[in-house]
Coordinates of C-alpha atoms in Angstrom, one line a residue:
Chain Z
X23 CA 12.9 29.6 70.6
X24 CA 11.8 26.6 68.4
X25 CA 11.4 28.7 65.1
X26 CA 13.1 27.0 61.9
X27 CA 16.3 28.8 61.6
X28 CA 16.0 28.9 57.8
X29 CA 12.9 31.0 58.6
X30 CA 13.3 34.8 57.8
X31 CA 12.3 37.2 61.0
X32 CA 10.9 39.5 58.5
X33 CA 10.6 39.0 54.7
X34 CA 8.8 41.3 52.2
X35 CA 8.0 40.3 48.6
X36 CA 6.9 42.6 45.6
X37 CA 5.3 44.9 48.1
X38 CA 3.6 47.8 46.7
X39 CA 2.1 50.4 49.0
X40 CA 0.5 53.9 48.5
X41 CA -1.8 56.0 50.3
X42 CA -5.2 56.2 48.8
X43 CA -5.4 58.6 45.9
X44 CA -2.3 58.6 44.9
X45 CA -1.8 56.2 41.8
X46 CA 1.7 55.7 42.1
X47 CA 3.2 53.4 45.0
X48 CA 5.1 55.1 47.8
X49 CA 6.9 52.3 48.6
X50 CA 7.9 49.5 46.3
X51 CA 10.0 46.8 47.6
X52 CA 10.8 43.8 45.5
X53 CA 12.5 41.9 48.1
X54 CA 13.7 42.8 51.7
X55 CA 14.8 40.2 54.1
X56 CA 15.9 40.2 57.8
X57 CA 17.2 37.1 59.1
X58 CA 16.7 35.6 62.6
X59 CA 19.2 37.5 65.3
X60 CA 20.3 39.9 62.7
X61 CA 21.0 43.3 63.7
X62 CA 20.1 45.6 60.9
X63 CA 20.4 49.6 60.4
X64 CA 17.5 50.9 57.9
X65 CA 18.9 54.2 56.7
X66 CA 16.9 56.7 55.1
X67 CA 16.1 60.6 55.5
X68 CA 12.9 61.6 56.8
X69 CA 10.2 61.6 54.3
X70 CA 11.0 58.3 52.7
X71 CA 8.3 56.1 54.1
X72 CA 10.3 54.7 57.2
X73 CA 6.8 55.2 59.1
X74 CA 5.0 53.3 56.6
X75 CA 7.5 50.7 56.2
X76 CA 7.4 49.7 60.0
X77 CA 3.6 50.0 59.7
X78 CA 3.9 47.3 57.0
X79 CA 6.4 45.3 58.7
X80 CA 4.1 45.1 62.1
X81 CA 0.9 44.4 60.3
X82 CA -0.8 47.5 61.5
X83 CA -1.1 48.8 57.4
X84 CA -1.5 46.0 54.5
X85 CA 0.2 46.4 51.2
X86 CA -2.1 46.8 48.0
X87 CA 0.3 44.2 46.6
X88 CA 2.8 41.7 47.9
X89 CA 3.4 39.6 51.1
X90 CA 5.1 40.4 54.3
X91 CA 5.8 37.6 56.5
X92 CA 6.9 37.7 60.2
X93 CA 8.4 34.4 61.1
X94 CA 7.1 32.7 58.2
X95 CA 3.5 33.9 58.8
X96 CA 2.2 36.3 56.2
X97 CA -0.1 39.3 57.8
X98 CA -2.5 39.1 54.9
X99 CA -3.4 35.4 56.0
X100 CA -4.6 36.7 59.3
X101 CA -8.0 38.5 60.5
X102 CA -7.6 41.8 62.1
X103 CA -7.9 40.2 65.4
X104 CA -5.2 37.6 64.8
X105 CA -2.8 40.5 63.4
X106 CA -3.2 42.2 66.9
X107 CA -2.4 39.0 68.6
X108 CA 0.7 38.2 66.5
X109 CA 2.1 41.1 66.9
X110 CA 1.8 41.5 70.8
X111 CA 3.3 37.9 70.6
X112 CA 6.3 38.5 68.4
X113 CA 6.9 42.1 67.8
X114 CA 8.6 44.8 70.5
X115 CA 8.5 48.5 69.2
X116 CA 10.5 51.4 70.2
X117 CA 9.5 54.8 69.0
X118 CA 11.4 58.2 68.8
X119 CA 9.5 59.5 71.8
X120 CA 6.2 59.4 73.7
X121 CA 6.8 55.6 74.0
X122 CA 5.0 55.5 77.3
X123 CA 1.7 55.6 78.3
X124 CA 1.7 58.6 80.7
X125 CA -0.6 57.9 83.5
X126 CA 0.9 54.4 84.2
X127 CA 3.8 53.8 86.3
X128 CA 7.1 52.9 84.5
X129 CA 6.7 49.1 85.7
X130 CA 3.1 49.4 84.4
X131 CA 4.2 50.2 81.1
X132 CA 6.7 47.7 80.9
X133 CA 4.4 45.0 81.9
X134 CA 1.6 46.2 79.6
X135 CA 2.3 44.0 76.4
X136 CA 2.1 40.8 78.8
X137 CA -1.5 41.6 79.1
X138 CA -1.9 41.5 75.1
X139 CA 0.3 38.4 74.6
X140 CA -0.1 35.2 77.0
X141 CA 2.8 33.8 74.9
X142 CA 5.1 36.4 76.1
X143 CA 3.9 36.4 79.6
X144 CA 4.0 32.8 79.8
X145 CA 8.0 32.8 78.8
X146 CA 8.4 34.9 82.4
X147 CA 8.5 32.8 85.6
X148 CA 8.0 36.0 87.5
X149 CA 7.4 39.1 85.0
X150 CA 7.5 41.6 87.6
X151 CA 10.8 40.5 89.0
X152 CA 12.2 40.0 85.7
X153 CA 11.0 43.6 84.5
X154 CA 12.8 45.1 87.6
X155 CA 15.8 43.4 86.8
X156 CA 15.9 44.4 83.2
X157 CA 14.9 47.9 84.2
X158 CA 17.8 48.1 86.5
X159 CA 20.3 46.8 83.9
X160 CA 19.1 49.6 81.6
X161 CA 19.5 52.1 84.7
X162 CA 15.8 52.7 85.7
X163 CA 16.3 52.1 89.5
X164 CA 13.7 51.0 91.7
X165 CA 12.9 54.7 93.0
X166 CA 11.7 55.6 89.5
X167 CA 9.5 52.3 88.9
X168 CA 6.2 53.7 90.8
X169 CA 6.5 57.2 89.1
X170 CA 4.2 58.0 86.4
X171 CA 6.1 57.7 83.2
X172 CA 5.5 61.1 82.1
X173 CA 7.6 62.1 84.7
X174 CA 10.7 60.3 83.7
X175 CA 13.3 62.2 81.4
X176 CA 13.3 61.4 77.8
X177 CA 16.4 59.1 78.1
X178 CA 14.7 57.1 81.0
X179 CA 11.6 57.1 79.0
X180 CA 13.4 55.5 76.0
X181 CA 15.2 53.0 78.1
X182 CA 11.9 52.3 79.8
X183 CA 10.7 51.7 76.2
X184 CA 13.3 49.4 75.4
X185 CA 12.6 47.1 78.5
X186 CA 8.9 46.9 77.4
X187 CA 10.0 45.9 73.9
X188 CA 12.4 43.3 75.2
X189 CA 10.6 41.6 78.1
X190 CA 9.1 38.5 77.1
X191 CA 11.5 38.1 74.3
X192 CA 9.7 38.9 71.3
X193 CA 11.6 37.6 68.1
X194 CA 11.6 40.9 66.4
X195 CA 12.4 44.4 67.8
X196 CA 11.8 47.4 65.4
X197 CA 13.0 50.6 66.5
X198 CA 12.1 53.7 65.0
X199 CA 14.4 56.4 65.4
X200 CA 14.7 55.4 69.2
X201 CA 17.9 57.8 69.8
X202 CA 16.7 61.1 68.0
X203 CA 15.5 62.7 71.0
X204 CA 18.6 61.9 72.9
X205 CA 21.9 64.0 73.4
X206 CA 25.0 62.2 72.1
X207 CA 26.0 60.8 75.5
X208 CA 22.7 59.5 76.2
X209 CA 22.3 58.2 72.7
X210 CA 25.5 56.3 72.8
X211 CA 24.6 54.7 76.2
X212 CA 21.2 53.7 74.9
X213 CA 22.4 52.0 71.9
X214 CA 25.2 49.9 73.5
X215 CA 22.5 48.6 76.1
X216 CA 20.0 48.0 73.4
X217 CA 22.6 46.0 71.5
X218 CA 23.6 44.2 74.4
X219 CA 20.3 42.9 75.6
X220 CA 19.3 42.2 71.7
X221 CA 22.3 39.7 71.3
X222 CA 21.4 38.2 75.0
X223 CA 18.0 37.7 73.8
X224 CA 19.0 36.5 70.3
X225 CA 15.8 38.9 68.7
X226 CA 16.1 40.4 65.5
X227 CA 16.8 44.2 65.6
X228 CA 15.5 46.3 62.8
X229 CA 16.7 49.9 63.7
X230 CA 15.5 52.9 61.6
X231 CA 17.5 56.2 61.8
X232 CA 18.8 58.7 59.5
X233 CA 21.9 59.4 61.7
X234 CA 24.6 57.0 59.5
X235 CA 26.9 57.6 62.2
X236 CA 25.4 54.8 64.3
X237 CA 25.4 52.4 61.4
X238 CA 28.8 50.9 62.1
X239 CA 27.4 48.7 65.3
X240 CA 25.2 47.0 63.2
X241 CA 25.9 43.5 61.0
X242 CA 24.2 45.0 57.9
X243 CA 22.8 48.4 56.3
X244 CA 19.6 48.8 54.2
X245 CA 19.5 52.1 52.2
X246 CA 15.7 52.8 52.1
X247 CA 16.4 55.5 49.3
X248 CA 17.0 52.3 47.1
X249 CA 13.3 51.5 47.2
X250 CA 11.6 54.9 47.1
X251 CA 10.0 55.0 43.7
X252 CA 8.3 58.4 43.8
X253 CA 10.1 61.6 43.9
X254 CA 9.4 64.1 46.8
Chain H
X148 CA -8.0 46.7 79.3
X149 CA -10.7 48.1 81.8
X150 CA -7.9 48.9 84.7
X151 CA -6.2 50.8 81.8
X152 CA -9.3 52.8 81.1
X153 CA -10.1 53.5 84.8
X154 CA -6.3 54.6 85.1
X155 CA -6.6 56.7 82.1
X156 CA -10.1 58.5 83.3
X157 CA -8.3 59.0 86.6
X158 CA -5.5 60.5 85.0
X159 CA -7.7 63.3 83.3
X160 CA -10.2 63.5 86.2
X161 CA -10.4 67.3 86.6
X162 CA -11.8 67.8 83.2
X163 CA -13.9 64.9 83.3
X164 CA -15.4 65.4 86.6
X165 CA -16.8 68.9 85.2
X166 CA -18.3 67.0 82.3
X167 CA -20.0 64.6 84.5
X168 CA -21.3 67.4 86.8
X169 CA -22.8 69.1 83.9
X170 CA -24.4 66.2 82.8
X171 CA -25.8 65.5 86.4
X172 CA -26.9 69.0 86.6
X173 CA -28.9 68.7 83.4
X174 CA -30.2 65.4 84.3
X175 CA -31.3 66.6 87.7
X176 CA -32.7 69.5 86.2
X177 CA -34.7 67.5 83.5
X178 CA -36.1 65.3 86.2
X179 CA -37.1 68.1 88.4
X180 CA -38.8 70.0 85.8
X181 CA -40.7 66.6 84.6
X182 CA -41.5 65.8 88.3
X183 CA -42.9 69.2 89.0
X184 CA -44.8 69.2 86.0
X185 CA -46.6 66.2 86.4
X186 CA -47.3 66.5 90.0
X187 CA -48.7 69.5 89.5
X188 CA -51.2 68.4 87.2
X189 CA -51.9 65.6 89.6
X190 CA -52.3 68.1 92.5
X191 CA -54.6 70.4 90.6
X192 CA -56.7 67.2 90.0
X193 CA -56.8 66.3 93.4
X194 CA -58.1 69.5 94.2
X195 CA -61.3 69.0 92.7
X196 CA -61.7 65.0 93.0
X197 CA -65.0 64.8 94.4
X198 CA -66.7 67.5 92.8
X199 CA -68.7 66.8 89.8
X200 CA -69.9 70.4 88.8
X201 CA -69.0 74.1 90.0
X202 CA -72.1 76.1 89.2
X203 CA -71.4 79.8 89.2
X204 CA -73.0 83.0 87.3
X205 CA -72.1 82.8 83.8
X206 CA -68.5 83.3 83.1
X207 CA -65.3 81.7 81.5
X208 CA -65.0 78.2 82.7
X209 CA -61.3 78.4 83.6
X210 CA -61.9 81.4 85.5
X211 CA -64.6 79.7 87.4
X212 CA -62.5 76.7 88.2
X213 CA -59.5 78.9 89.3
X214 CA -61.5 81.5 91.7
X215 CA -64.0 78.6 93.2
X216 CA -61.1 75.9 93.6
X217 CA -57.7 77.4 93.4
X218 CA -58.6 80.5 95.2
X219 CA -57.3 82.6 92.1
X220 CA -59.4 85.5 91.1
X221 CA -62.5 86.0 92.2
X222 CA -66.1 84.9 89.9
X223 CA -67.6 87.8 88.3
X224 CA -70.8 87.9 90.3
X225 CA -72.6 86.2 92.7
X226 CA -75.8 84.0 92.6
X227 CA -79.2 84.5 94.2
X228 CA -80.4 82.1 97.0
X229 CA -82.9 81.6 94.9
X230 CA -80.6 79.9 92.3
X231 CA -78.8 78.1 94.9
X232 CA -81.7 76.5 96.5
X233 CA -82.8 75.4 92.8
X234 CA -79.5 73.9 92.1
X235 CA -79.4 72.2 95.4
X236 CA -82.7 70.7 95.3
X237 CA -82.2 69.1 91.8
X238 CA -83.1 65.7 91.8
X239 CA -79.6 64.4 90.7
X240 CA -77.9 66.5 93.3
X241 CA -76.6 64.5 96.4
X242 CA -74.9 67.6 98.2
X243 CA -73.9 70.8 97.3
X244 CA -71.4 73.2 99.0
X245 CA -72.3 77.2 98.6
X246 CA -69.2 79.3 98.8
X247 CA -68.9 82.9 99.1
X248 CA -65.8 84.9 98.7
X249 CA -64.1 88.4 98.4
X250 CA -62.7 89.0 101.8
X251 CA -59.3 88.4 103.1
X252 CA -57.5 88.2 106.3
X253 CA -53.8 89.0 106.2
X254 CA -53.3 87.6 102.8
X255 CA -55.8 84.6 103.2
X256 CA -58.9 83.9 101.7
X257 CA -62.0 84.1 103.8
X258 CA -64.7 81.9 102.4
X259 CA -68.1 81.7 103.8
X260 CA -69.7 78.1 103.2
X261 CA -72.1 75.5 104.4
X262 CA -71.1 72.5 107.2
X263 CA -71.7 70.4 104.5
X264 CA -68.3 71.1 103.4
X265 CA -66.9 69.4 106.4
X266 CA -68.9 66.2 105.4
X267 CA -68.9 66.2 101.6
X268 CA -65.6 67.9 100.4
X269 CA -63.4 65.5 98.8
X270 CA -59.8 66.2 97.4
X271 CA -56.7 64.0 96.4
X272 CA -58.0 60.2 95.9
X273 CA -61.4 60.6 97.8
X274 CA -60.2 62.1 100.9
X275 CA -62.3 64.1 103.3
X276 CA -61.4 67.1 105.5
X277 CA -60.2 66.3 109.1
X278 CA -59.6 68.4 111.8
X279 CA -56.1 68.6 113.3
X280 CA -57.6 70.5 116.6
X281 CA -60.8 71.9 117.6
X282 CA -64.3 71.3 115.7
X283 CA -66.4 72.9 112.9
X284 CA -68.0 76.3 113.0
X285 CA -71.1 76.3 115.5
X286 CA -71.7 79.9 115.9
X287 CA -72.0 82.9 113.5
X288 CA -68.9 84.3 114.6
X289 CA -66.7 81.1 114.6
X290 CA -64.1 80.2 112.0
X291 CA -62.2 77.3 111.0
X292 CA -59.0 77.9 109.5
X293 CA -56.6 75.8 107.1
X294 CA -53.5 74.0 108.6
X295 CA -51.3 76.4 106.7
X296 CA -53.1 79.8 107.8
X297 CA -52.9 78.5 111.4
X298 CA -49.2 77.4 111.2
X299 CA -48.0 81.1 109.6
X300 CA -50.1 83.2 111.7
X301 CA -49.9 81.1 114.8
X302 CA -53.7 80.5 115.2
X303 CA -55.1 78.0 117.5
X304 CA -58.7 77.2 118.7
X305 CA -59.7 80.4 120.6
X306 CA -57.8 82.9 118.6
X307 CA -59.7 86.0 117.2
X308 CA -59.6 86.8 113.5
X309 CA -60.2 90.3 112.0
X310 CA -61.5 90.2 108.4
X311 CA -60.6 93.1 105.5
X312 CA -62.7 93.2 102.6
X313 CA -61.4 92.9 99.2
X314 CA -58.5 90.4 98.1
X315 CA -55.5 91.5 100.0
X316 CA -53.5 94.8 100.3
X317 CA -53.3 96.8 103.6
X318 CA -55.6 99.7 102.5
X319 CA -58.5 97.8 102.4
X320 CA -61.8 98.4 104.8
X321 CA -61.4 96.5 108.3
X322 CA -64.1 94.9 109.6
X323 CA -62.5 95.6 113.2
X324 CA -65.7 95.5 115.0
X325 CA -66.6 91.8 113.8
X326 CA -63.8 89.5 114.9
X327 CA -64.2 85.7 114.4
X328 CA -63.0 83.4 116.9
X329 CA -61.2 80.2 115.5
X330 CA -63.1 77.0 116.6
X331 CA -61.1 74.3 114.8
X332 CA -57.9 73.8 112.8
X333 CA -58.0 71.7 109.6
X334 CA -55.6 68.9 108.8
X335 CA -53.0 69.7 106.0
X336 CA -54.4 68.8 102.7
X337 CA -52.1 69.7 100.1
X338 CA -54.9 71.8 98.2
X339 CA -56.0 75.4 98.7
X340 CA -57.9 74.4 101.6
X341 CA -54.9 74.6 103.7
X342 CA -54.6 78.5 102.8
X343 CA -58.3 79.5 103.6
X344 CA -60.5 80.7 106.3
X345 CA -63.7 78.9 106.4
X346 CA -66.9 80.6 108.2
X347 CA -70.4 80.0 108.1
X348 CA -72.2 81.6 105.4
X349 CA -74.5 83.5 108.0
X350 CA -71.4 84.7 109.5
X351 CA -69.9 85.7 106.4
X352 CA -72.8 87.8 105.4
X353 CA -73.0 89.4 109.1
X354 CA -69.4 90.2 108.6
X355 CA -70.9 92.8 106.2
X356 CA -73.9 93.8 108.3
X357 CA -72.4 94.0 111.6
X358 CA -72.8 91.2 114.2
X359 CA -75.1 93.1 116.3
X360 CA -78.9 92.3 115.9
X361 CA -78.7 90.8 112.8
X362 CA -77.0 87.4 113.5
X363 CA -79.9 85.4 113.8
X364 CA -81.9 86.5 110.8
X365 CA -82.5 83.5 108.4
X366 CA -81.3 84.9 105.0
X367 CA -83.6 82.5 103.2
X368 CA -86.6 84.0 104.8
X369 CA -85.4 87.7 104.7
X370 CA -86.0 89.2 101.2
X371 CA -83.5 91.8 101.8
X372 CA -80.8 89.2 102.2
X373 CA -81.9 86.9 99.3
X374 CA -81.1 89.7 97.1
X375 CA -77.3 90.0 98.2
X376 CA -76.2 87.3 95.7
X377 CA -73.2 86.6 98.5
X378 CA -72.8 83.2 96.9
X379 CA -70.2 83.1 94.6
X380 CA -70.4 79.5 93.4
X381 CA -71.8 76.0 94.5
X382 CA -69.9 73.1 94.4
X383 CA -72.2 70.0 93.4
X384 CA -71.9 66.4 93.9
X385 CA -74.0 64.0 92.0
X386 CA -75.8 60.8 93.0
X387 CA -74.8 59.3 89.8
X388 CA -72.0 60.7 87.9
X389 CA -73.3 59.5 84.6
X390 CA -76.2 62.3 85.1
X391 CA -73.4 64.8 85.0
X392 CA -74.0 66.0 81.4
X393 CA -77.6 66.1 81.6
X394 CA -77.4 68.2 84.9
X395 CA -74.9 70.4 83.4
X396 CA -77.0 71.3 80.4
X397 CA -80.4 71.8 82.6
X398 CA -78.0 74.4 84.6
X399 CA -76.9 76.0 81.6
X400 CA -80.4 76.5 80.6
X401 CA -81.4 77.9 84.0
X402 CA -83.8 80.5 83.0
X403 CA -84.2 83.3 86.1
X404 CA -80.4 83.5 85.9
X405 CA -77.4 83.1 83.7
X406 CA -75.3 80.2 84.9
X407 CA -72.2 78.5 84.1
X408 CA -72.2 74.8 85.1
X409 CA -68.3 73.6 85.1
X410 CA -67.1 69.7 85.0
X411 CA -63.8 70.6 86.6
X412 CA -61.9 67.7 85.0
X413 CA -62.9 68.9 81.6
X414 CA -62.1 72.4 82.4
X415 CA -58.7 71.4 84.0
X416 CA -57.9 69.5 80.3
X417 CA -58.4 73.3 79.1
X418 CA -56.3 74.7 81.6
X419 CA -53.7 72.6 80.5
X420 CA -53.9 73.5 77.0
X421 CA -53.6 77.3 78.5
X422 CA -50.3 76.4 79.9
X423 CA -49.4 74.0 77.3
X424 CA -47.1 76.3 75.8
X425 CA -45.0 77.2 78.8
X426 CA -45.0 73.6 79.6
X427 CA -43.5 72.6 76.3
X428 CA -41.2 75.3 76.5
X429 CA -39.9 73.9 79.8
X430 CA -39.6 70.5 78.6
X431 CA -37.8 71.8 75.5
X432 CA -35.6 74.1 77.8
X433 CA -34.7 70.8 80.1
X434 CA -33.8 69.0 77.0
X435 CA -31.5 71.2 75.3
X436 CA -29.9 71.5 78.8
X437 CA -29.3 67.7 78.6
X438 CA -27.9 68.1 74.9
X439 CA -25.5 70.8 75.9
X440 CA -24.4 68.2 78.7
X441 CA -23.9 65.5 75.9
X442 CA -22.2 68.0 73.6
X443 CA -19.9 68.6 76.3
X444 CA -19.0 64.9 76.8
X445 CA -18.6 65.1 72.8
X446 CA -16.2 67.9 72.8
X447 CA -14.0 66.5 75.6
X448 CA -13.5 63.2 74.3
X449 CA -12.8 64.7 71.0
X450 CA -10.0 67.0 72.6
X451 CA -8.7 63.9 74.4
X452 CA -8.7 61.8 71.2
X453 CA -6.5 64.4 69.8
X454 CA -4.4 64.5 73.2
X455 CA -4.2 60.5 73.4
X456 CA -3.1 60.1 69.7
X457 CA 0.2 58.7 70.8
X458 CA -1.2 57.0 73.5
X459 CA -3.3 55.2 71.2
X460 CA -0.6 54.4 68.7
X461 CA 1.3 53.1 71.3
X462 CA -1.5 50.8 72.5
X463 CA -1.7 49.8 69.0
X464 CA 1.8 48.8 69.0
X465 CA 1.7 46.9 71.9
X466 CA -0.7 44.3 70.6
X467 CA -4.3 46.4 71.5
X468 CA -6.6 46.0 68.4
X469 CA -8.6 48.6 66.9
X470 CA -11.8 47.3 68.4
X471 CA -10.2 47.5 71.9
X472 CA -8.8 51.3 71.2
X473 CA -12.4 52.3 69.5
X474 CA -14.1 50.8 72.6
X475 CA -11.9 52.8 75.1
X476 CA -13.4 55.7 73.9
X477 CA -16.7 54.6 73.4
X478 CA -16.9 52.7 77.0
X479 CA -15.6 56.1 78.3
X480 CA -18.4 58.1 76.8
X481 CA -20.9 55.5 78.2
X482 CA -19.4 55.6 81.8
X483 CA -19.3 59.2 81.9
X484 CA -22.9 59.5 80.9
X485 CA -23.9 56.6 83.4
X486 CA -22.0 58.2 86.0
X487 CA -23.6 61.9 85.0
X488 CA -26.8 60.2 85.1
X489 CA -26.4 58.5 88.5
X490 CA -25.0 61.7 90.2
X491 CA -27.9 63.6 88.5
X492 CA -30.3 61.2 90.2
X493 CA -28.9 61.5 93.5
X494 CA -29.0 65.1 93.1
X495 CA -32.4 65.4 92.1
X496 CA -33.4 63.2 95.1
X497 CA -31.8 65.3 97.4
X498 CA -33.2 68.5 95.9
X499 CA -36.6 66.8 96.1
X500 CA -36.4 65.7 99.5
X501 CA -34.9 69.3 100.1
X502 CA -37.6 71.3 98.3
X503 CA -40.6 69.1 99.1
X504 CA -41.3 70.3 102.6
X505 CA -40.7 74.0 101.4
X506 CA -43.2 73.5 98.4
X507 CA -45.6 72.3 100.7
X508 CA -45.5 74.9 103.5
X509 CA -45.0 77.9 100.6
X510 CA -47.6 76.7 98.1
X511 CA -49.3 73.7 99.4
X512 CA -47.9 72.0 96.7
X513 CA -47.8 68.3 97.3
X514 CA -44.8 66.4 95.7
X515 CA -43.8 62.6 95.9
X516 CA -40.2 63.2 96.6
X517 CA -38.7 59.6 96.8
X518 CA -38.2 57.0 93.8
X519 CA -38.0 57.4 90.3
X520 CA -41.4 57.4 88.2
X521 CA -41.8 55.0 85.5
X522 CA -41.7 58.0 83.0
X523 CA -38.6 59.2 84.3
X524 CA -36.7 55.7 83.9
X525 CA -37.8 55.9 80.2
X526 CA -36.1 59.4 80.0
X527 CA -33.0 58.3 81.6
X528 CA -32.6 55.3 79.5
X529 CA -32.9 58.0 76.5
X530 CA -30.0 59.8 77.9
X531 CA -27.9 56.9 78.5
X532 CA -28.4 55.8 74.6
X533 CA -27.5 59.4 73.8
X534 CA -24.4 59.3 75.9
X535 CA -23.4 56.1 73.8
X536 CA -24.6 57.8 70.5
X537 CA -22.4 61.1 71.2
X538 CA -19.5 58.7 72.1
X539 CA -19.7 57.0 68.8
X540 CA -18.5 60.2 67.0
X541 CA -14.7 60.4 68.9
X542 CA -14.8 56.7 68.8
X543 CA -14.9 56.6 65.2
X544 CA -12.5 59.5 64.7
X545 CA -10.0 57.6 67.1
X546 CA -10.9 54.3 64.7
X547 CA -10.1 56.1 61.4
X548 CA -7.1 58.0 63.0
X549 CA -5.7 54.5 64.3
X550 CA -6.1 52.8 60.8
X551 CA -3.9 55.8 59.2
X552 CA -1.4 56.5 61.9
X553 CA -0.8 52.9 62.3
X554 CA 1.6 52.8 64.9
X555 CA 4.0 55.7 64.7
X556 CA 3.0 59.3 64.5
X557 CA 5.4 61.7 63.6
X558 CA 6.1 64.3 66.2

């Protein structure tokens, strides 16, 4: 993708973040680094500021102190609209559930990020065809593509969300407990497919989960608890 | 982003349709009330457009106006022939139309008047009376009927009319022996003229006397008749409108009989003050109805903001900016209001076209059905602006939510 290999995919430096009115920061991260192409398991029980950290990494939240860079560019250097554009260009996100816009079809959902990112759209010769192909590989058959996303099963929704996050090859993929709503079989299958596709595209995967049993499939494990400063 | 917004709206079309309909109805109601209100005033003003003064026995000007022009109620008492002569021979007076009333025929007022009526009476924007059929009354026993009378009672030239004494009601004395014959039918005017039956002053008096033998008596010569005071009011047209105040004063100071000379335009203004409270109430009510419609939009949007919290987070994560997400809600409010206003406008027009013939037929009330009057555009503009404003609240809420939710919401 032409980016300097020495640049970190995501890099946090002396980051302190707290919600307003609370004097002590919720998160305090002296340093955290995710290399390009790395698959990292970010472990931590719920309530440990995972969502906040993801908000910070994706530039939706800004820290009170410190810098967060994605592919060398700090969120703080950009204006709000530049951040929105940059996020659309370089990040793919998968949530725990309700990933899809319910009134759009599976296919429309998958193609949605391309409307916000010309960069990602430009990487695809035929976006719709490539979306169908990727959906097919993740087990979303052509019979499901036209259906409103709300009618898909949870497993199908998560896989569709994964396709949406992967399409157009964003460099960083953030997955926020994407398997917690799935049963064991679906969970393993989903993880299998996700990791295969991430390896194929060369993206960095930051996978947040409290389910330690999944950690073995990743290159590295980061314990969020190590960065938590305030007692619950 | 726009196609996304439209798909989202379509997804929620059920509840949104209800909101739009409520706005549409309130807009239609607001416009309808306004239209009827302003047109009613124009209509009333049109009824007296050509008349400079109405002279009647001393009384309340509003009552005199109502009785002599709108045919509501009766003047307190009549005028002597001598007074009528004095009024009509004033050097400033161009024409005068004596009118006598007190009798009805099947609910329609019978008015005794003079042939001058057909030449000089003016309504709306200086329009004179014209005949749809037949001609003026030429004999004591002939009558001219208004268009509505002819239509609802099926009268044509040659029909016989039997008159009852007093205003309406079945138990009143019928002058069965003295029928009138219709000599002409007037063209519709949209004024109370349509609902009246005109007979000659002689015929009117003869009706009370009985036609036999007395019909040829000149009431001006015969002292008995002069004392009868059958003339209720005199409509006066002046040679020069500038003289109106002086003439009015001279009539009001007339010695032999206590008179009130009414300037119709001024008295209409008094009448509007009387009806002002009801009018203001109507305007407020229609305003509140619109407000309720707008509150409905706000409620709907606020509810959808809650429902769509995750959707917004997803859009944010994909790359939609805060302005886009906020604009989605604001645009929705504006779009809903706009659609509501447009549907309301259509509803209003359809209702007006539907109601106008009925209003004309039943109440002689002429209403301009088509188009939008300038004042109405202003109102619509305000409603649209208000729609944008009520949208600002849910939009701001979305904005704040999106800021704090970031891209992930705990389930």
